[in-house]
mmCIF file of C-alpha atoms in Angstrom:
data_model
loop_
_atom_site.group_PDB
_atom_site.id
_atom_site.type_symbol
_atom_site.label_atom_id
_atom_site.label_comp_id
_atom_site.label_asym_id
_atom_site.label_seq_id
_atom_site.Cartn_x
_atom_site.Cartn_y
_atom_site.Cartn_z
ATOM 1 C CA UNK A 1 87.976 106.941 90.614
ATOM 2 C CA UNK A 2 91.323 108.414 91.436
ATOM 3 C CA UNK A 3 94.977 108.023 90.426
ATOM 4 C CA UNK A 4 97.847 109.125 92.741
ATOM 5 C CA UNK A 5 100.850 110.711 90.720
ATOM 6 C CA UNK A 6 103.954 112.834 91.198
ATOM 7 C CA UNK A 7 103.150 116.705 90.857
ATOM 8 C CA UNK A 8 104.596 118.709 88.075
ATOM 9 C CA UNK A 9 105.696 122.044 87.879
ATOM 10 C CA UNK A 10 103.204 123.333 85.180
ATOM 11 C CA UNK A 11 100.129 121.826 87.339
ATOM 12 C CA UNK A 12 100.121 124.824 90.066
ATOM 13 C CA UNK A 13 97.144 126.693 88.032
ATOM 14 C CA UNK A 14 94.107 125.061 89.882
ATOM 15 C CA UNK A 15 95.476 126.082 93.471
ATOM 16 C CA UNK A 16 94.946 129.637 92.186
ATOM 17 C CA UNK A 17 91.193 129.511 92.221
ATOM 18 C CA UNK A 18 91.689 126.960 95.626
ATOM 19 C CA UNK A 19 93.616 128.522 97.733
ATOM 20 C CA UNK A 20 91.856 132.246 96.666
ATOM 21 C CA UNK A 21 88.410 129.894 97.848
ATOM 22 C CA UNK A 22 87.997 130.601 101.808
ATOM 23 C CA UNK A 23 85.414 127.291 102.089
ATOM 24 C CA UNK A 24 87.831 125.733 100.345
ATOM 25 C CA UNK A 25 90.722 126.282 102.663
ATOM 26 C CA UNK A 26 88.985 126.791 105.905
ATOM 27 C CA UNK A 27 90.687 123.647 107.400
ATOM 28 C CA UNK A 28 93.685 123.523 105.694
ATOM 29 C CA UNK A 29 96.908 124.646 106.030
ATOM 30 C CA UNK A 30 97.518 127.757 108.227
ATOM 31 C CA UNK A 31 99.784 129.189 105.405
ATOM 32 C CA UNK A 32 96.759 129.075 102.928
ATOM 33 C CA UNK A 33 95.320 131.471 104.857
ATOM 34 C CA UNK A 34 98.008 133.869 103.802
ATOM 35 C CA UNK A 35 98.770 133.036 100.572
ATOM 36 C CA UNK A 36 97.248 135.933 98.578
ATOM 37 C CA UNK A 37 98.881 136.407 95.317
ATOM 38 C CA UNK A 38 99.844 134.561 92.255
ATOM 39 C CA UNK A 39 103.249 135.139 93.031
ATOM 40 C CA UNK A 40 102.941 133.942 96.558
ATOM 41 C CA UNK A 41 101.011 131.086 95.331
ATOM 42 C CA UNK A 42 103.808 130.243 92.496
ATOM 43 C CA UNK A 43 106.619 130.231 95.444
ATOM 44 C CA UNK A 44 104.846 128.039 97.589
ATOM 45 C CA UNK A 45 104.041 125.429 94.983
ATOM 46 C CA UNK A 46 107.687 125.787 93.495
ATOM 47 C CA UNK A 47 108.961 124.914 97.292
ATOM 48 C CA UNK A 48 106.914 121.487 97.318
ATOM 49 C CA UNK A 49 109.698 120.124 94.645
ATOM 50 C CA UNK A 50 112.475 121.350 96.902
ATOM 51 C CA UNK A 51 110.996 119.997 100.378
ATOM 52 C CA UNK A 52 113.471 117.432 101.839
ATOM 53 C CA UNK A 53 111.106 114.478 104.235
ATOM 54 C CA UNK A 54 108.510 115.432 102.646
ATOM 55 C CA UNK A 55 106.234 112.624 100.482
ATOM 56 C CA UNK A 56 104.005 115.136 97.926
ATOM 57 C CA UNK A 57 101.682 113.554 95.740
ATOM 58 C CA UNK A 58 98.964 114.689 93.462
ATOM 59 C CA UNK A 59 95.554 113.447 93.238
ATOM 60 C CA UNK A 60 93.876 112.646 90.038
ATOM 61 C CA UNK A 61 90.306 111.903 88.769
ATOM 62 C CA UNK A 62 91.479 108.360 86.707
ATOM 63 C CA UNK A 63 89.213 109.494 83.929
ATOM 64 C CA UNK A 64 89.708 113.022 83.102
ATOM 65 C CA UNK A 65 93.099 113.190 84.462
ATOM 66 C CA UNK A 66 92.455 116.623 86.078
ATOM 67 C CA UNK A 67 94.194 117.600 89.459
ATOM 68 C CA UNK A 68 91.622 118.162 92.013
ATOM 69 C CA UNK A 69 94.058 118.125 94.937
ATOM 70 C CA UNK A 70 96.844 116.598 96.924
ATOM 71 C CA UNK A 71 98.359 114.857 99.740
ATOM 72 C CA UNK A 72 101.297 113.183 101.414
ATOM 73 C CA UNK A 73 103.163 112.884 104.350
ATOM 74 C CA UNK A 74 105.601 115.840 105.416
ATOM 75 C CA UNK A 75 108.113 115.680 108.822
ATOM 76 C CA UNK A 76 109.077 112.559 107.755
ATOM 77 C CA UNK A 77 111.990 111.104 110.412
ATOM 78 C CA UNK A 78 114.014 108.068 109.454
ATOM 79 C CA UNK A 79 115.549 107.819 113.149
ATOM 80 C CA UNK A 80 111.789 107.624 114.815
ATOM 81 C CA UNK A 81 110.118 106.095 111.712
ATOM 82 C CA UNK A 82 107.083 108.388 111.972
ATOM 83 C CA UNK A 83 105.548 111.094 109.216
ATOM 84 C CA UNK A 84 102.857 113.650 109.771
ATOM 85 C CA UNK A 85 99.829 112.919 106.948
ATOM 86 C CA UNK A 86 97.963 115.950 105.200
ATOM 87 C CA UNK A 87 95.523 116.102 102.263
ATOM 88 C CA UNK A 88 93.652 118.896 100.734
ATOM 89 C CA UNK A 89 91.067 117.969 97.584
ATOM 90 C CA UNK A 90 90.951 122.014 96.232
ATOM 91 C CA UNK A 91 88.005 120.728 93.796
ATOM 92 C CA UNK A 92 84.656 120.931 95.819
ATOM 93 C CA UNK A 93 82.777 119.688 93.084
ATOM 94 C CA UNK A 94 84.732 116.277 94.444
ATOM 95 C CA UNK A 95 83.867 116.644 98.298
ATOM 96 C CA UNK A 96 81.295 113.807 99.530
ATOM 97 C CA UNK A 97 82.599 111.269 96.883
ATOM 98 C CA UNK A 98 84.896 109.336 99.261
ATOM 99 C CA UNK A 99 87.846 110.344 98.004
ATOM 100 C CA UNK A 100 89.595 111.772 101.146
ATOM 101 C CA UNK A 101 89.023 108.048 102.487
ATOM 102 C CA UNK A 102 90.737 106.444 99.322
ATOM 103 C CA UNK A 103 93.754 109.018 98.928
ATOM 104 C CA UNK A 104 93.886 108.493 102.950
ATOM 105 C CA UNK A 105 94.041 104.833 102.566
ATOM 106 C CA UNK A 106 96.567 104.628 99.497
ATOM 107 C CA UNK A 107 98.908 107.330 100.874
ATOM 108 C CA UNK A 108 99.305 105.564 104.131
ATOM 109 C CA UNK A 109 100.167 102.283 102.511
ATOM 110 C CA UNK A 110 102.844 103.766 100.794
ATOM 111 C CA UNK A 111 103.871 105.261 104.066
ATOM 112 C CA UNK A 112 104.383 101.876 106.178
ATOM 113 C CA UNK A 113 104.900 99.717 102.990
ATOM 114 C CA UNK A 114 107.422 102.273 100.606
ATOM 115 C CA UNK A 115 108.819 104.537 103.460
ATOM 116 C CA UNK A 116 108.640 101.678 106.006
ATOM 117 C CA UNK A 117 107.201 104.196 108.976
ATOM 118 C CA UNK A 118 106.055 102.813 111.834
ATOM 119 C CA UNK A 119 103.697 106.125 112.748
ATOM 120 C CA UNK A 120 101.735 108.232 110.593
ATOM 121 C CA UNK A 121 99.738 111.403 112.469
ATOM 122 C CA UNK A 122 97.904 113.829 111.741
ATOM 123 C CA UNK A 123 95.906 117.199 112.758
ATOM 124 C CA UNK A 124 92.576 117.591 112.139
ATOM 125 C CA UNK A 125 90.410 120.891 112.925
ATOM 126 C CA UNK A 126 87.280 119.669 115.248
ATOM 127 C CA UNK A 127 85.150 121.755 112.985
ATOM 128 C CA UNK A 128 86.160 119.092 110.215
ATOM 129 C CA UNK A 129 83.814 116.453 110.701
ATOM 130 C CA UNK A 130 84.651 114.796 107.395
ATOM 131 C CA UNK A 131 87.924 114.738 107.921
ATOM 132 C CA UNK A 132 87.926 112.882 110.840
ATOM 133 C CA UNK A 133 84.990 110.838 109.636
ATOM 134 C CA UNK A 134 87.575 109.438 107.024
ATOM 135 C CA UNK A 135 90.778 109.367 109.258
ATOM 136 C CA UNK A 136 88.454 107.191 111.055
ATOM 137 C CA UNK A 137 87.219 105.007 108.192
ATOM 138 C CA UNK A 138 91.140 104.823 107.470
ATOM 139 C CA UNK A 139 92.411 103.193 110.574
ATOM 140 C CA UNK A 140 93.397 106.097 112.593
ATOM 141 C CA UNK A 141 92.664 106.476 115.807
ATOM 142 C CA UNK A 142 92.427 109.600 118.365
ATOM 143 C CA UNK A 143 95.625 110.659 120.576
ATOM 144 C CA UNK A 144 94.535 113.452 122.379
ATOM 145 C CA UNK A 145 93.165 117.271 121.872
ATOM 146 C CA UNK A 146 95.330 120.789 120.766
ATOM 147 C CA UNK A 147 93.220 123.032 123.177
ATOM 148 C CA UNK A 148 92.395 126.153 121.077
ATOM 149 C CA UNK A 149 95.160 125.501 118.347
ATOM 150 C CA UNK A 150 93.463 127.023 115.650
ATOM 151 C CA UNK A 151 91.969 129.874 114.938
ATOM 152 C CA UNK A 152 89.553 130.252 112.725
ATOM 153 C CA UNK A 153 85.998 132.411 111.551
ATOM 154 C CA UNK A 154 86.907 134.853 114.729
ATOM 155 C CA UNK A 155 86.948 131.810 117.329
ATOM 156 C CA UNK A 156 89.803 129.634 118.564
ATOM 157 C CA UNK A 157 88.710 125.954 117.550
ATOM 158 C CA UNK A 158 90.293 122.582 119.667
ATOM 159 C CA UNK A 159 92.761 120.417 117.032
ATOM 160 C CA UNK A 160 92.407 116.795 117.220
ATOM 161 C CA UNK A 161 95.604 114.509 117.203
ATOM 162 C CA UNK A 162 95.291 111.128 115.593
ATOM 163 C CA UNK A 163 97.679 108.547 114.347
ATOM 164 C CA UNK A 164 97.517 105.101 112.720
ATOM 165 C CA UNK A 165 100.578 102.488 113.640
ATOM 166 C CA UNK A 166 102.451 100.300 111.603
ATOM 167 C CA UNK A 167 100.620 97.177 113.653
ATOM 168 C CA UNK A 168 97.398 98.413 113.576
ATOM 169 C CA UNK A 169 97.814 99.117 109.934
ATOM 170 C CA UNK A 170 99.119 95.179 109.300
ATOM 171 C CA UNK A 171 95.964 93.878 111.447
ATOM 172 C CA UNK A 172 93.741 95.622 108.886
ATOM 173 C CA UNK A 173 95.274 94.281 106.203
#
């Protein structure tokens, strides 16, 4: 269904239409919400291939080959052995498939099995209840509640902290 592979620099097109989508961002990143232009757009993408701890990865349909989003694992600490996990899947027409689950599942392998972490988090909008539907479905559990932390649709909406551990991740196995 999907195939996980490096971004390149000429693939920044789609994230025009994406980001410039408000359903499509709504619980994303915070700086989507301010990226306007295609020159704004262009500097973001350009700093993904310059971002040091960070684990970028774009996700693929495996029979078109067309980018419908991406994911990794940014903060990334050797000392502490712990990452923080994002995903965004731009293409709506791709929402509902599952495919937050998979690129969930296959991103955190590579995190405890490549990058040898021994905590993966994450923040997830309470709004979101897909996203933590598949956090769930991927072994991560909840940690505890950002009060208010985002802001969103003129209301303040409660963040959820969750994490998966390298143990919990080798029981699952």
């Amino acid at each position: 269904m999907i195939e996980l592979k490096p971004l390149s620099k000429g693939e920044v097109t789609p994230f025009y239409t994406w980001i410039n989508d408000e359903e499509a961002i709504r619980y994303s990143l915070s700086l989507f919400q301010r990226l306007i232009s295609k020159e704004q757009i262009d500097a973001w993408y350009e700093s993904l291939f310059m971002e040091q701890n960070t684990y970028n990865i774009g996700v693929f349909l495996k029979t078109t080959g067309q980018l419908i989003g991406y994911a990794g694992i940014s903060g990334i600490s050797k000392l502490n052995r712990s990452g923080e996990y994002f995903i965004f899947i731009g293409d709506k027409t791709q929402w509902g498939k599952g495919i937050g689950t998979r690129v969930t599942e296959e991103v955190v392998m590579y995190g405890f099995e490549v990058l040898q972490l021994n905590r993966i988090m994450l923040t997830v909008s309470e709004l979101n209840y897909g996203g933590v539907k598949a956090y769930e479905r991927a072994g991560f559990k909840v940690e505890g509640v950002l009060r208010e932390a985002c802001y969103r649709e003129g209301a303040y909406h409660d963040k959820i902290v969750m994490s998966v551990l390298r143990s919990e991740y080798n029981k699952k196995q």
